[in-house]
Amino acid sequence: MVAVMTGGATPGSEVVLETTRLLLRPWRVAEAVVQRELWTERDPRVPKHRRIDADGHPTVAEIEDSIRTNQLWSSGLLAVERKASRDVIGYCGLVDSGRAAPGEPELAFELLRRTWRQGYATEASLAVLEWARSAGYERLWATVWDWNTASRRVLAKVGFTETERKEVDAEYGTTLFTTRRL
């Protein structure tokens, strides 16, 4: 599978990646509802700051504003759109989480539950890896909860290996650090 890239080749620039079934591109304000759905579907073991709070935040309006002001999910995290049905099913991209070495971003992905087990996360991740390679990155990181076996499988499929580094949280579990040379 080859990713066809248009626009900039660095994370955060206007970029579009294309695979056989997917288009990875910047978020549109109207797609905030997809981001909100991702927030509502998150496992209860995910830390509270990454889930909908008791007051219903973030709201669709708050997410729309985040897209408008070009925050994280509208820059380095590209919307994953199925080409056949033209629907956005999640995100995949590179972020600077501050937990890896300088110049070594983290691969991140999240898809709507109804699209799991169809190979989309693997396909999107491979496109982002090719994008990162073309941008000159030599190594990427990814973190994953030890209990998230599906994401661990995706990371293994695209060539990430677990390191000895871990962050243990008594409430949410252990975060595993994985890496991959490009």
PDB file of C-alpha atoms in Angstrom:
ATOM      1  CA  MET A   1       0.000   0.000   0.000  1.00  0.00           C
ATOM      2  CA  VAL A   2       1.337   3.413  -0.935  1.00  0.00           C
ATOM      3  CA  ALA A   3       0.230   6.662   0.590  1.00  0.00           C
ATOM      4  CA  VAL A   4      -0.267   9.434  -1.920  1.00  0.00           C
ATOM      5  CA  MET A   5       0.605  12.758  -0.310  1.00  0.00           C
ATOM      6  CA  THR A   6      -0.392  16.223  -1.355  1.00  0.00           C
ATOM      7  CA  GLY A   7       0.473  19.489   0.314  1.00  0.00           C
ATOM      8  CA  GLY A   8       3.119  19.718   3.011  1.00  0.00           C
ATOM      9  CA  ALA A   9       5.164  16.782   4.202  1.00  0.00           C
ATOM     10  CA  THR A  10       5.495  17.833   7.812  1.00  0.00           C
ATOM     11  CA  PRO A  11       2.995  17.310  10.615  1.00  0.00           C
ATOM     12  CA  GLY A  12       0.768  20.315  11.098  1.00  0.00           C
ATOM     13  CA  SER A  13       0.971  21.466   7.491  1.00  0.00           C
ATOM     14  CA  GLU A  14      -1.907  21.093   5.049  1.00  0.00           C
ATOM     15  CA  VAL A  15      -1.553  17.457   4.092  1.00  0.00           C
ATOM     16  CA  VAL A  16      -3.752  14.802   2.554  1.00  0.00           C
ATOM     17  CA  LEU A  17      -2.838  11.126   2.616  1.00  0.00           C
ATOM     18  CA  GLU A  18      -4.614   8.600   0.441  1.00  0.00           C
ATOM     19  CA  THR A  19      -4.693   4.825   0.658  1.00  0.00           C
ATOM     20  CA  THR A  20      -6.761   2.248  -1.166  1.00  0.00           C
ATOM     21  CA  ARG A  21      -9.801   2.802   1.067  1.00  0.00           C
ATOM     22  CA  LEU A  22      -9.050   5.926   3.079  1.00  0.00           C
ATOM     23  CA  LEU A  23      -8.420   9.623   2.849  1.00  0.00           C
ATOM     24  CA  LEU A  24      -6.558  11.230   5.771  1.00  0.00           C
ATOM     25  CA  ARG A  25      -6.988  14.988   5.794  1.00  0.00           C
ATOM     26  CA  PRO A  26      -7.512  18.028   8.031  1.00  0.00           C
ATOM     27  CA  TRP A  27     -10.699  18.156  10.090  1.00  0.00           C
ATOM     28  CA  ARG A  28     -13.726  20.211   9.022  1.00  0.00           C
ATOM     29  CA  VAL A  29     -15.805  22.057  11.611  1.00  0.00           C
ATOM     30  CA  ALA A  30     -18.939  20.106  10.629  1.00  0.00           C
ATOM     31  CA  GLU A  31     -17.174  16.888  11.690  1.00  0.00           C
ATOM     32  CA  ALA A  32     -17.020  17.886  15.363  1.00  0.00           C
ATOM     33  CA  VAL A  33     -19.882  15.436  15.950  1.00  0.00           C
ATOM     34  CA  VAL A  34     -17.512  12.583  15.060  1.00  0.00           C
ATOM     35  CA  GLN A  35     -14.972  13.822  17.605  1.00  0.00           C
ATOM     36  CA  ARG A  36     -17.745  14.044  20.214  1.00  0.00           C
ATOM     37  CA  GLU A  37     -18.828  10.486  19.430  1.00  0.00           C
ATOM     38  CA  LEU A  38     -15.255   9.286  19.938  1.00  0.00           C
ATOM     39  CA  TRP A  39     -15.249  10.969  23.359  1.00  0.00           C
ATOM     40  CA  THR A  40     -18.522   9.249  24.315  1.00  0.00           C
ATOM     41  CA  GLU A  41     -17.289   5.808  23.256  1.00  0.00           C
ATOM     42  CA  ARG A  42     -14.072   5.813  25.260  1.00  0.00           C
ATOM     43  CA  ASP A  43     -13.476   2.987  27.667  1.00  0.00           C
ATOM     44  CA  PRO A  44     -14.172   3.896  31.314  1.00  0.00           C
ATOM     45  CA  ARG A  45     -10.535   3.000  32.058  1.00  0.00           C
ATOM     46  CA  VAL A  46      -9.421   6.022  30.002  1.00  0.00           C
ATOM     47  CA  PRO A  47      -8.512   8.952  32.300  1.00  0.00           C
ATOM     48  CA  LYS A  48     -11.402  11.281  33.077  1.00  0.00           C
ATOM     49  CA  HIS A  49      -9.824  14.288  31.311  1.00  0.00           C
ATOM     50  CA  ARG A  50     -10.160  12.363  28.018  1.00  0.00           C
ATOM     51  CA  ARG A  51     -13.838  11.422  28.514  1.00  0.00           C
ATOM     52  CA  ILE A  52     -17.072  13.406  28.587  1.00  0.00           C
ATOM     53  CA  ASP A  53     -17.341  14.979  32.031  1.00  0.00           C
ATOM     54  CA  ALA A  54     -20.383  15.122  34.341  1.00  0.00           C
ATOM     55  CA  ASP A  55     -21.423  18.452  32.795  1.00  0.00           C
ATOM     56  CA  GLY A  56     -21.249  17.086  29.233  1.00  0.00           C
ATOM     57  CA  HIS A  57     -17.949  18.678  28.210  1.00  0.00           C
ATOM     58  CA  PRO A  58     -16.512  18.886  25.710  1.00  0.00           C
ATOM     59  CA  THR A  59     -19.641  19.795  23.798  1.00  0.00           C
ATOM     60  CA  VAL A  60     -19.948  19.723  20.019  1.00  0.00           C
ATOM     61  CA  ALA A  61     -19.661  23.528  20.053  1.00  0.00           C
ATOM     62  CA  GLU A  62     -16.431  23.356  22.073  1.00  0.00           C
ATOM     63  CA  ILE A  63     -14.986  20.807  19.669  1.00  0.00           C
ATOM     64  CA  GLU A  64     -16.069  22.946  16.696  1.00  0.00           C
ATOM     65  CA  ASP A  65     -14.181  25.859  18.241  1.00  0.00           C
ATOM     66  CA  SER A  66     -11.100  23.670  18.718  1.00  0.00           C
ATOM     67  CA  ILE A  67     -11.180  22.707  15.040  1.00  0.00           C
ATOM     68  CA  ARG A  68     -11.683  26.340  14.016  1.00  0.00           C
ATOM     69  CA  THR A  69      -8.686  27.453  16.095  1.00  0.00           C
ATOM     70  CA  ASN A  70      -6.520  24.628  14.733  1.00  0.00           C
ATOM     71  CA  GLN A  71      -5.911  22.768  17.971  1.00  0.00           C
ATOM     72  CA  LEU A  72      -4.453  19.244  18.185  1.00  0.00           C
ATOM     73  CA  TRP A  73      -7.050  17.162  16.358  1.00  0.00           C
ATOM     74  CA  SER A  74      -7.268  19.586  13.465  1.00  0.00           C
ATOM     75  CA  SER A  75      -3.539  19.707  12.752  1.00  0.00           C
ATOM     76  CA  GLY A  76      -1.343  16.696  13.520  1.00  0.00           C
ATOM     77  CA  LEU A  77      -4.295  14.334  13.935  1.00  0.00           C
ATOM     78  CA  LEU A  78      -5.896  13.903  10.546  1.00  0.00           C
ATOM     79  CA  ALA A  79      -9.514  12.935  10.005  1.00  0.00           C
ATOM     80  CA  VAL A  80      -9.825   9.387   8.631  1.00  0.00           C
ATOM     81  CA  GLU A  81     -12.465   9.321   5.914  1.00  0.00           C
ATOM     82  CA  ARG A  82     -13.666   6.206   4.102  1.00  0.00           C
ATOM     83  CA  LYS A  83     -13.486   6.978   0.391  1.00  0.00           C
ATOM     84  CA  ALA A  84     -16.374   4.716  -0.603  1.00  0.00           C
ATOM     85  CA  SER A  85     -18.928   6.096   1.863  1.00  0.00           C
ATOM     86  CA  ARG A  86     -17.378   9.575   2.395  1.00  0.00           C
ATOM     87  CA  ASP A  87     -17.825   9.321   6.180  1.00  0.00           C
ATOM     88  CA  VAL A  88     -15.269  10.272   8.819  1.00  0.00           C
ATOM     89  CA  ILE A  89     -14.579   7.388  11.198  1.00  0.00           C
ATOM     90  CA  GLY A  90     -11.841   8.747  13.480  1.00  0.00           C
ATOM     91  CA  TYR A  91      -8.339  10.156  13.405  1.00  0.00           C
ATOM     92  CA  CYS A  92      -4.747   9.137  12.859  1.00  0.00           C
ATOM     93  CA  GLY A  93      -1.588  11.200  12.862  1.00  0.00           C
ATOM     94  CA  LEU A  94       1.441  12.438  14.701  1.00  0.00           C
ATOM     95  CA  VAL A  95       1.497  14.420  17.932  1.00  0.00           C
ATOM     96  CA  ASP A  96       4.205  15.833  20.127  1.00  0.00           C
ATOM     97  CA  SER A  97       3.135  14.364  23.442  1.00  0.00           C
ATOM     98  CA  GLY A  98       6.240  15.600  25.227  1.00  0.00           C
ATOM     99  CA  ARG A  99       6.963  12.054  26.389  1.00  0.00           C
ATOM    100  CA  ALA A 100       9.367  11.035  23.616  1.00  0.00           C
ATOM    101  CA  ALA A 101      12.747  12.345  22.560  1.00  0.00           C
ATOM    102  CA  PRO A 102      12.776  15.732  20.786  1.00  0.00           C
ATOM    103  CA  GLY A 103      12.057  15.325  17.078  1.00  0.00           C
ATOM    104  CA  GLU A 104      10.419  11.943  17.590  1.00  0.00           C
ATOM    105  CA  PRO A 105       6.641  12.381  17.518  1.00  0.00           C
ATOM    106  CA  GLU A 106       4.040   9.931  18.711  1.00  0.00           C
ATOM    107  CA  LEU A 107       1.682   8.025  16.422  1.00  0.00           C
ATOM    108  CA  ALA A 108      -1.919   8.332  17.627  1.00  0.00           C
ATOM    109  CA  PHE A 109      -5.133   6.850  16.273  1.00  0.00           C
ATOM    110  CA  GLU A 110      -8.704   6.330  17.403  1.00  0.00           C
ATOM    111  CA  LEU A 111     -11.644   5.045  15.394  1.00  0.00           C
ATOM    112  CA  LEU A 112     -15.361   4.754  16.025  1.00  0.00           C
ATOM    113  CA  ARG A 113     -16.263   1.382  17.512  1.00  0.00           C
ATOM    114  CA  ARG A 114     -18.576   0.465  14.631  1.00  0.00           C
ATOM    115  CA  THR A 115     -15.550   0.480  12.303  1.00  0.00           C
ATOM    116  CA  TRP A 116     -13.242  -1.680  14.420  1.00  0.00           C
ATOM    117  CA  ARG A 117     -11.838  -4.982  13.119  1.00  0.00           C
ATOM    118  CA  GLN A 118     -11.864  -3.906   9.468  1.00  0.00           C
ATOM    119  CA  GLY A 119      -8.175  -2.995   9.135  1.00  0.00           C
ATOM    120  CA  TYR A 120      -8.726   0.773   8.993  1.00  0.00           C
ATOM    121  CA  ALA A 121      -6.433   1.602  11.920  1.00  0.00           C
ATOM    122  CA  THR A 122      -3.622  -0.425  10.381  1.00  0.00           C
ATOM    123  CA  GLU A 123      -4.149   1.110   6.940  1.00  0.00           C
ATOM    124  CA  ALA A 124      -4.259   4.669   8.301  1.00  0.00           C
ATOM    125  CA  SER A 125      -1.214   4.083  10.515  1.00  0.00           C
ATOM    126  CA  LEU A 126       0.832   2.746   7.602  1.00  0.00           C
ATOM    127  CA  ALA A 127      -0.016   5.877   5.589  1.00  0.00           C
ATOM    128  CA  VAL A 128       1.079   8.102   8.484  1.00  0.00           C
ATOM    129  CA  LEU A 129       4.311   6.102   8.847  1.00  0.00           C
ATOM    130  CA  GLU A 130       5.087   6.702   5.164  1.00  0.00           C
ATOM    131  CA  TRP A 131       4.289  10.401   5.632  1.00  0.00           C
ATOM    132  CA  ALA A 132       6.633  10.552   8.639  1.00  0.00           C
ATOM    133  CA  ARG A 133       9.392   8.781   6.713  1.00  0.00           C
ATOM    134  CA  SER A 134       9.063  11.237   3.813  1.00  0.00           C
ATOM    135  CA  ALA A 135       9.205  14.130   6.295  1.00  0.00           C
ATOM    136  CA  GLY A 136      12.612  12.887   7.478  1.00  0.00           C
ATOM    137  CA  TYR A 137      11.718  11.344  10.827  1.00  0.00           C
ATOM    138  CA  GLU A 138      13.940   8.437  11.826  1.00  0.00           C
ATOM    139  CA  ARG A 139      11.938   7.061  14.732  1.00  0.00           C
ATOM    140  CA  LEU A 140       8.390   7.314  16.085  1.00  0.00           C
ATOM    141  CA  TRP A 141       6.827   6.452  19.416  1.00  0.00           C
ATOM    142  CA  ALA A 142       3.387   5.277  20.400  1.00  0.00           C
ATOM    143  CA  THR A 143       1.917   4.822  23.839  1.00  0.00           C
ATOM    144  CA  VAL A 144      -0.861   2.394  24.620  1.00  0.00           C
ATOM    145  CA  TRP A 145      -2.650   1.196  27.742  1.00  0.00           C
ATOM    146  CA  ASP A 146      -1.651  -2.355  28.657  1.00  0.00           C
ATOM    147  CA  TRP A 147      -5.352  -3.357  28.638  1.00  0.00           C
ATOM    148  CA  ASN A 148      -5.919  -2.044  25.082  1.00  0.00           C
ATOM    149  CA  THR A 149      -5.171  -5.267  23.226  1.00  0.00           C
ATOM    150  CA  ALA A 150      -6.701  -4.118  19.914  1.00  0.00           C
ATOM    151  CA  SER A 151      -4.428  -1.062  19.674  1.00  0.00           C
ATOM    152  CA  ARG A 152      -1.448  -3.118  20.789  1.00  0.00           C
ATOM    153  CA  ARG A 153      -2.152  -5.506  17.884  1.00  0.00           C
ATOM    154  CA  VAL A 154      -2.334  -2.607  15.410  1.00  0.00           C
ATOM    155  CA  LEU A 155       0.973  -1.207  16.666  1.00  0.00           C
ATOM    156  CA  ALA A 156       2.622  -4.630  16.348  1.00  0.00           C
ATOM    157  CA  LYS A 157       1.252  -5.043  12.793  1.00  0.00           C
ATOM    158  CA  VAL A 158       2.795  -1.740  11.696  1.00  0.00           C
ATOM    159  CA  GLY A 159       6.168  -2.565  13.219  1.00  0.00           C
ATOM    160  CA  PHE A 160       6.209  -0.987  16.678  1.00  0.00           C
ATOM    161  CA  THR A 161       7.905  -2.895  19.468  1.00  0.00           C
ATOM    162  CA  GLU A 162       7.356  -2.481  23.175  1.00  0.00           C
ATOM    163  CA  THR A 163      10.181  -0.947  25.157  1.00  0.00           C
ATOM    164  CA  GLU A 164      11.039  -1.401  28.819  1.00  0.00           C
ATOM    165  CA  ARG A 165       9.555   2.020  29.589  1.00  0.00           C
ATOM    166  CA  LYS A 166       6.189   2.041  31.352  1.00  0.00           C
ATOM    167  CA  GLU A 167       4.102   4.505  33.335  1.00  0.00           C
ATOM    168  CA  VAL A 168       1.983   2.897  36.032  1.00  0.00           C
ATOM    169  CA  ASP A 169      -1.233   4.550  37.176  1.00  0.00           C
ATOM    170  CA  ALA A 170      -3.054   2.845  40.058  1.00  0.00           C
ATOM    171  CA  GLU A 171      -6.447   3.976  38.755  1.00  0.00           C
ATOM    172  CA  TYR A 172      -6.154   3.611  34.958  1.00  0.00           C
ATOM    173  CA  GLY A 173      -3.515   0.952  34.395  1.00  0.00           C
ATOM    174  CA  THR A 174      -0.102   0.878  32.845  1.00  0.00           C
ATOM    175  CA  THR A 175       0.917   2.889  29.799  1.00  0.00           C
ATOM    176  CA  LEU A 176       3.330   0.981  27.565  1.00  0.00           C
ATOM    177  CA  PHE A 177       5.845   2.812  25.365  1.00  0.00           C
ATOM    178  CA  THR A 178       6.490   1.405  21.916  1.00  0.00           C
ATOM    179  CA  THR A 179       8.842   2.598  19.200  1.00  0.00           C
ATOM    180  CA  ARG A 180       9.579   2.044  15.539  1.00  0.00           C
ATOM    181  CA  ARG A 181      12.502   3.021  13.327  1.00  0.00           C
ATOM    182  CA  LEU A 182      11.553   4.368   9.920  1.00  0.00           C
TER     183      LEU A 182
END
